[in-house]
PDB file of C-alpha atoms and ligand atoms in Angstrom:
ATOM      1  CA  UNK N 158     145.412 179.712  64.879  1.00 40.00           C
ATOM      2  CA  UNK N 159     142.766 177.493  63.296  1.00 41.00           C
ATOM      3  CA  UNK N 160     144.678 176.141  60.729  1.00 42.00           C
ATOM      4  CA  UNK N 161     147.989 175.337  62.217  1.00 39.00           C
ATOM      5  CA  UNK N 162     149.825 172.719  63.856  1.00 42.00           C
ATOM      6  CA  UNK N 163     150.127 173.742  67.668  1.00 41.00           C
ATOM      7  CA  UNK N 164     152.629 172.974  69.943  1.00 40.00           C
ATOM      8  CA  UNK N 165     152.775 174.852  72.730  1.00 40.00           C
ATOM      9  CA  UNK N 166     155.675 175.687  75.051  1.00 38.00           C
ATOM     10  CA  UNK N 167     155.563 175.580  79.192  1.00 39.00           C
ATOM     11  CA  UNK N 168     154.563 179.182  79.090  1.00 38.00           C
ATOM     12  CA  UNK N 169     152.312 179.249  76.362  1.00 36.00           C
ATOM     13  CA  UNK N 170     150.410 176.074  78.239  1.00 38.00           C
ATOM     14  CA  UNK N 171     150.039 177.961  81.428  1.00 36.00           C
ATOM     15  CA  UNK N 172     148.830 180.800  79.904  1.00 36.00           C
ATOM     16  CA  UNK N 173     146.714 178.680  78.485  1.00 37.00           C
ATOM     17  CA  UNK N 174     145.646 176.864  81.390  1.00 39.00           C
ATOM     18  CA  UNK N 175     144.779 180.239  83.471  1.00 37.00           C
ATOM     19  CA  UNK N 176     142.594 181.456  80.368  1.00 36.00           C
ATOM     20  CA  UNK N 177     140.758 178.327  80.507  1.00 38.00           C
ATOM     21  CA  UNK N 178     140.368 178.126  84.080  1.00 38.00           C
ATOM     22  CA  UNK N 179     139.045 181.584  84.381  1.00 36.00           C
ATOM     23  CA  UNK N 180     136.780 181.276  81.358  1.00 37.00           C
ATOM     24  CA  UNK N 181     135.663 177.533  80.631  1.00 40.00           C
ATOM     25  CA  UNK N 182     135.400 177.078  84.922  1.00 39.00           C
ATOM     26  CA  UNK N 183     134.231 180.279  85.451  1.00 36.00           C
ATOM     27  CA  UNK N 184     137.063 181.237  87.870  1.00 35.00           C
ATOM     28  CA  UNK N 185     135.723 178.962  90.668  1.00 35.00           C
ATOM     29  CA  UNK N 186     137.982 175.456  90.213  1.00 38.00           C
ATOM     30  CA  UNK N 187     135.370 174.596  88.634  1.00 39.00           C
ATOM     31  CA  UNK N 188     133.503 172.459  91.295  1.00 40.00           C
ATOM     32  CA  UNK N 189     131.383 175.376  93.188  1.00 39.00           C
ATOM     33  CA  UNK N 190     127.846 175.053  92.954  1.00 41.00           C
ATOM     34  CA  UNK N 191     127.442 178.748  92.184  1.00 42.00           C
ATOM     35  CA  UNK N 192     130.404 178.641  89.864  1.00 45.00           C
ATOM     36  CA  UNK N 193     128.599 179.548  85.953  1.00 50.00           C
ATOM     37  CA  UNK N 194     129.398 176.604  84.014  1.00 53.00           C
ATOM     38  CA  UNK N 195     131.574 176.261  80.322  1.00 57.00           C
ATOM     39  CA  UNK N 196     130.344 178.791  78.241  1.00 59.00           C
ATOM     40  CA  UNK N 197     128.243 176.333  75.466  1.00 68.00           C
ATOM     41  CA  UNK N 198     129.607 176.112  72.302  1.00 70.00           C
ATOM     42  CA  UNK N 199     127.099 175.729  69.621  1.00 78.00           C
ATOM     43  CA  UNK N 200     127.434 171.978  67.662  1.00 87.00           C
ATOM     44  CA  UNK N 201     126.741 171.548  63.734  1.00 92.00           C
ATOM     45  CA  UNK N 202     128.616 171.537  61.147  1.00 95.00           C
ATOM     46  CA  UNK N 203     132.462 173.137  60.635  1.00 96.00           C
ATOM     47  CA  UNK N 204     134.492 174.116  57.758  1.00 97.00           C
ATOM     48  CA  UNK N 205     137.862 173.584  58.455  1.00 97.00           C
ATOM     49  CA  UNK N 206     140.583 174.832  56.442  1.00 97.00           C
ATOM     50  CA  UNK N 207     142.401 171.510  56.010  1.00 98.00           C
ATOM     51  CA  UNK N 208     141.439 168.669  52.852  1.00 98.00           C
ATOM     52  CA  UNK N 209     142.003 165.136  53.063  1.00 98.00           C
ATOM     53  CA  UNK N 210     144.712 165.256  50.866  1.00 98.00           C
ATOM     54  CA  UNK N 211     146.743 167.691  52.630  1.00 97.00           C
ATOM     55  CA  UNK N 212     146.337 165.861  55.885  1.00 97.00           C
ATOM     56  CA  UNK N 213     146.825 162.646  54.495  1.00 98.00           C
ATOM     57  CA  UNK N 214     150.343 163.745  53.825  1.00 97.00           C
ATOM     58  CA  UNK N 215     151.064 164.843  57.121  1.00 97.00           C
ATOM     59  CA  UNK N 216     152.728 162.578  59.403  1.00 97.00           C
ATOM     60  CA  UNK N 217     150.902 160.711  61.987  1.00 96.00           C
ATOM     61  CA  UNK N 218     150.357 162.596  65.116  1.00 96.00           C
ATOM     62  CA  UNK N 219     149.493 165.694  63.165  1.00 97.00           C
ATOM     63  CA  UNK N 220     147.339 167.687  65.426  1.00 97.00           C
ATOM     64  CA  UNK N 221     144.923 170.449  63.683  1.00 97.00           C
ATOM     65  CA  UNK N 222     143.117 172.706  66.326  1.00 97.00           C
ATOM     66  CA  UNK N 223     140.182 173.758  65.932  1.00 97.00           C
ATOM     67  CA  UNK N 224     138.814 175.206  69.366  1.00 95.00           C
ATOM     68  CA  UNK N 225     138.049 178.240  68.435  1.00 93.00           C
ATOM     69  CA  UNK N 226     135.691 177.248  65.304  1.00 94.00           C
ATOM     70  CA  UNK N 227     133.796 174.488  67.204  1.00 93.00           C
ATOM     71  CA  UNK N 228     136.468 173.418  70.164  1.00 95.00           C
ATOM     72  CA  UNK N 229     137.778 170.118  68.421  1.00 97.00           C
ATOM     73  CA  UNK N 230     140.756 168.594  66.867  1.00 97.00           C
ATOM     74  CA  UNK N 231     141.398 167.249  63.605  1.00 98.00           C
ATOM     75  CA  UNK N 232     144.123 164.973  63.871  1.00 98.00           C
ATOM     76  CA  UNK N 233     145.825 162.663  61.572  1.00 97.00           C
ATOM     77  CA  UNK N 234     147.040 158.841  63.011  1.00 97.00           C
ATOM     78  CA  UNK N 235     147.827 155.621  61.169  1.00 96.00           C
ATOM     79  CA  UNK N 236     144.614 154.929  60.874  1.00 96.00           C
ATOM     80  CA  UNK N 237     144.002 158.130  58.873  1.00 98.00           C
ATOM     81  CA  UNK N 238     141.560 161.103  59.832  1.00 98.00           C
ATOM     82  CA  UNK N 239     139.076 161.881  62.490  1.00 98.00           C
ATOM     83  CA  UNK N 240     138.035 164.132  64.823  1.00 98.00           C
ATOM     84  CA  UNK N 241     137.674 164.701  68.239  1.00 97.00           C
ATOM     85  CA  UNK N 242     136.253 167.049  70.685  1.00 97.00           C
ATOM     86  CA  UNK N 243     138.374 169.279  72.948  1.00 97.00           C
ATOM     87  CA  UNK N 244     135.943 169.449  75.663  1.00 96.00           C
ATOM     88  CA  UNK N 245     137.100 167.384  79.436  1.00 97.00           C
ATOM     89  CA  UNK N 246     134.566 165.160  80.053  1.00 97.00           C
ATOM     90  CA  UNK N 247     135.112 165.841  83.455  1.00 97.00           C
ATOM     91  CA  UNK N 248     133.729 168.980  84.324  1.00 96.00           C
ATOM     92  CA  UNK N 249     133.863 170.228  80.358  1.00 95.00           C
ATOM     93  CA  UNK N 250     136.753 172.818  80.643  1.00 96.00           C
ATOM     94  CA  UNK N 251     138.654 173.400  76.934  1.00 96.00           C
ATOM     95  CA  UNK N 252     141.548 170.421  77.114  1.00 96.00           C
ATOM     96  CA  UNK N 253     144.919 171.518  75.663  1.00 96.00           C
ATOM     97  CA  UNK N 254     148.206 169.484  74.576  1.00 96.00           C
ATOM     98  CA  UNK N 255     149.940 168.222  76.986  1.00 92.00           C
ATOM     99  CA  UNK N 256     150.689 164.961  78.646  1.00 86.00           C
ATOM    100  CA  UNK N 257     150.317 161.794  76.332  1.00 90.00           C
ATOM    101  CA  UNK N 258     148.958 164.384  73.586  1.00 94.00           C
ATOM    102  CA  UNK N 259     145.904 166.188  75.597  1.00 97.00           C
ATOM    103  CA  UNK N 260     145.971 167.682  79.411  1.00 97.00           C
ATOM    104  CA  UNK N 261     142.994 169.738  80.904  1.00 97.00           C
ATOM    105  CA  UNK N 262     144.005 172.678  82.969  1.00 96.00           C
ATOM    106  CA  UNK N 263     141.322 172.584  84.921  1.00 96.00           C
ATOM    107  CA  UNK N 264     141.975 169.383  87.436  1.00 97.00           C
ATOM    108  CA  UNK N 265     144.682 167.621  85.366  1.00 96.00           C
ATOM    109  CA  UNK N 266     142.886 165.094  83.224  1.00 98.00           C
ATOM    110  CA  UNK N 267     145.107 163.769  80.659  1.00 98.00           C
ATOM    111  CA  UNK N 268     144.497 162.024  77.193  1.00 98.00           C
ATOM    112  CA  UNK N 269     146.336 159.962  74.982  1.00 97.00           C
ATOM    113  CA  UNK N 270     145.934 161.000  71.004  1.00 97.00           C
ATOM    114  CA  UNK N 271     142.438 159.093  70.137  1.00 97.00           C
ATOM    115  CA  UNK N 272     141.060 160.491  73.278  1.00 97.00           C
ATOM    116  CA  UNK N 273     141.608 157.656  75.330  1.00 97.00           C
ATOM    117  CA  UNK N 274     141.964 158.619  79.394  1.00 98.00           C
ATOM    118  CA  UNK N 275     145.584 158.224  80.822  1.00 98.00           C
ATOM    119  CA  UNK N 276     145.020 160.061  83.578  1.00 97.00           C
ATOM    120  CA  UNK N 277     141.643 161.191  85.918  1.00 95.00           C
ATOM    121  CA  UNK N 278     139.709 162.557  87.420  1.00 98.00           C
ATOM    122  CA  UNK N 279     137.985 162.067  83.950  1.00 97.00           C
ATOM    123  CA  UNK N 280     136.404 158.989  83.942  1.00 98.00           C
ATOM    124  CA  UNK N 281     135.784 158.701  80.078  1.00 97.00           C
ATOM    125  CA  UNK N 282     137.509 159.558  76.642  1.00 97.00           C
ATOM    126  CA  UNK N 283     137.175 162.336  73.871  1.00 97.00           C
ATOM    127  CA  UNK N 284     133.863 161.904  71.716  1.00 97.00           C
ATOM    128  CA  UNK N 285     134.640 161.479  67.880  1.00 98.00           C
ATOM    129  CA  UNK N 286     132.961 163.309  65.276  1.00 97.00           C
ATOM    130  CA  UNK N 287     131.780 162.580  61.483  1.00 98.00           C
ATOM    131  CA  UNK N 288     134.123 164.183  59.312  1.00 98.00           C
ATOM    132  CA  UNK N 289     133.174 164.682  55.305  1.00 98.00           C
ATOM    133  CA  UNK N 290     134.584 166.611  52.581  1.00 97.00           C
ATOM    134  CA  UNK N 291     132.777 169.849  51.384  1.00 96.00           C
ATOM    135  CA  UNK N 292     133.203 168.952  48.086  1.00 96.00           C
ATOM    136  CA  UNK N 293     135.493 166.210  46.674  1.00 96.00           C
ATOM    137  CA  UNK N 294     138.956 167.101  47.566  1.00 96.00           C
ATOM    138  CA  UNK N 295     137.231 170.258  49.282  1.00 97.00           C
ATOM    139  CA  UNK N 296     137.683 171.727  52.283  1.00 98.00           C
ATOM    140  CA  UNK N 297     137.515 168.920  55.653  1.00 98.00           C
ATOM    141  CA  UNK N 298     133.882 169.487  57.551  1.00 98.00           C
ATOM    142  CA  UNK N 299     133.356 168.643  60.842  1.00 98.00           C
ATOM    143  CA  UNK N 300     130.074 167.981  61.937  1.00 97.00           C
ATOM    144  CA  UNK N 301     130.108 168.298  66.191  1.00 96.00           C
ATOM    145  CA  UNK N 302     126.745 167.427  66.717  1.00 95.00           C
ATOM    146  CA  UNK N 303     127.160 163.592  64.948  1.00 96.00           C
ATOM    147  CA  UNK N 304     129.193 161.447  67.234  1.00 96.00           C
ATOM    148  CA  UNK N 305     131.082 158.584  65.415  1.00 97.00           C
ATOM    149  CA  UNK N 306     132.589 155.627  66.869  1.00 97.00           C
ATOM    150  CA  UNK N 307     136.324 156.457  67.912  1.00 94.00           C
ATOM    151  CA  UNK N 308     137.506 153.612  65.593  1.00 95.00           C
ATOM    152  CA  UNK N 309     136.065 155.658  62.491  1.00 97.00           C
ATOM    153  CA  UNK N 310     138.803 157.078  60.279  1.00 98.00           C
ATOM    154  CA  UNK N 311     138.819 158.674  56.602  1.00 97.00           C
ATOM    155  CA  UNK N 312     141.116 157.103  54.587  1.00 95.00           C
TER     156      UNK N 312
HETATM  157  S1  FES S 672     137.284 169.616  83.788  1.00 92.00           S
HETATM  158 FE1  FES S 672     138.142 168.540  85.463  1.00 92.00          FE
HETATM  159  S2  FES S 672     139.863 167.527  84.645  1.00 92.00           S
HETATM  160 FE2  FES S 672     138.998 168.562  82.966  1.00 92.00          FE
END
């Protein structure tokens, strides 16, 4: 499911949203003290299967995701490329679509598409991440662990 364009249905979502709840909050809502915390998800650099060509000629509001290689999104607006973690920064459950374009299952955080909070308890948006291209007109990489500005775009 890496490579594809997701859109998921009312059942799909809460499926979703239990999985996440159970795994990411560790069962407890996510607030206990004595609740394990989100499983950490190692940052670096990610291959994606996507090219800047190829996402280029999507249409804006394309929406890659990547959570299982390094729990982000590649997503294409009019401003081009970039990408964005997946992570709440609420309480750091996995966020899925929903809402504006992003909802967290965990205590109903919502997103707009550049990460922006519509909705708390979050109190801040989506980090961005350096994207580059494995080789020109390779494969998109996605390096987690260098935040960008949320402004930054390839074109
Ligand atoms: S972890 Fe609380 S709203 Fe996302």
């Amino acid at each position: 499911m890496s490579e594809s364009t997701v859109t998921l249905d009312r059942r799909t979502f809460c499926a979703c949203a239990l999985t996440a709840t159970a795994v990411a909050c560790g069962g407890g809502g996510g607030g206990s003290a004595s609740a394990p915390g989100p499983t950490p998800i190692p940052t670096g650099p990610k291959t994606t299967t996507d090219t800047k060509a190829g996402l280029l000629a999507t249409a804006s509001g394309t929406i890659r995701d990547y959570r299982d290689l390094g729990a982000f999104w590649l997503i294409r607006d009019p401003g081009g490329i970039f990408a964005m973690t997946a992570i709440c920064t609420h309480q750091g459950c996995t966020i899925g679509q929903g809402g504006p374009a992003f909802a967290c299952p965990c205590h109903g955080s919502q997103y707009d598409l550049v990460g922006a909070v519509t909705q708390g308890p979050a109190a801040t948006g989506l980090a961005h991440f350096a994207v580059s291209e494995s080789t020109p007109g390779g494969a998109l990489v996605v390096n987690t662990a260098q935040p960008v500005p949320a402004g930054t775009r390839m074109t």
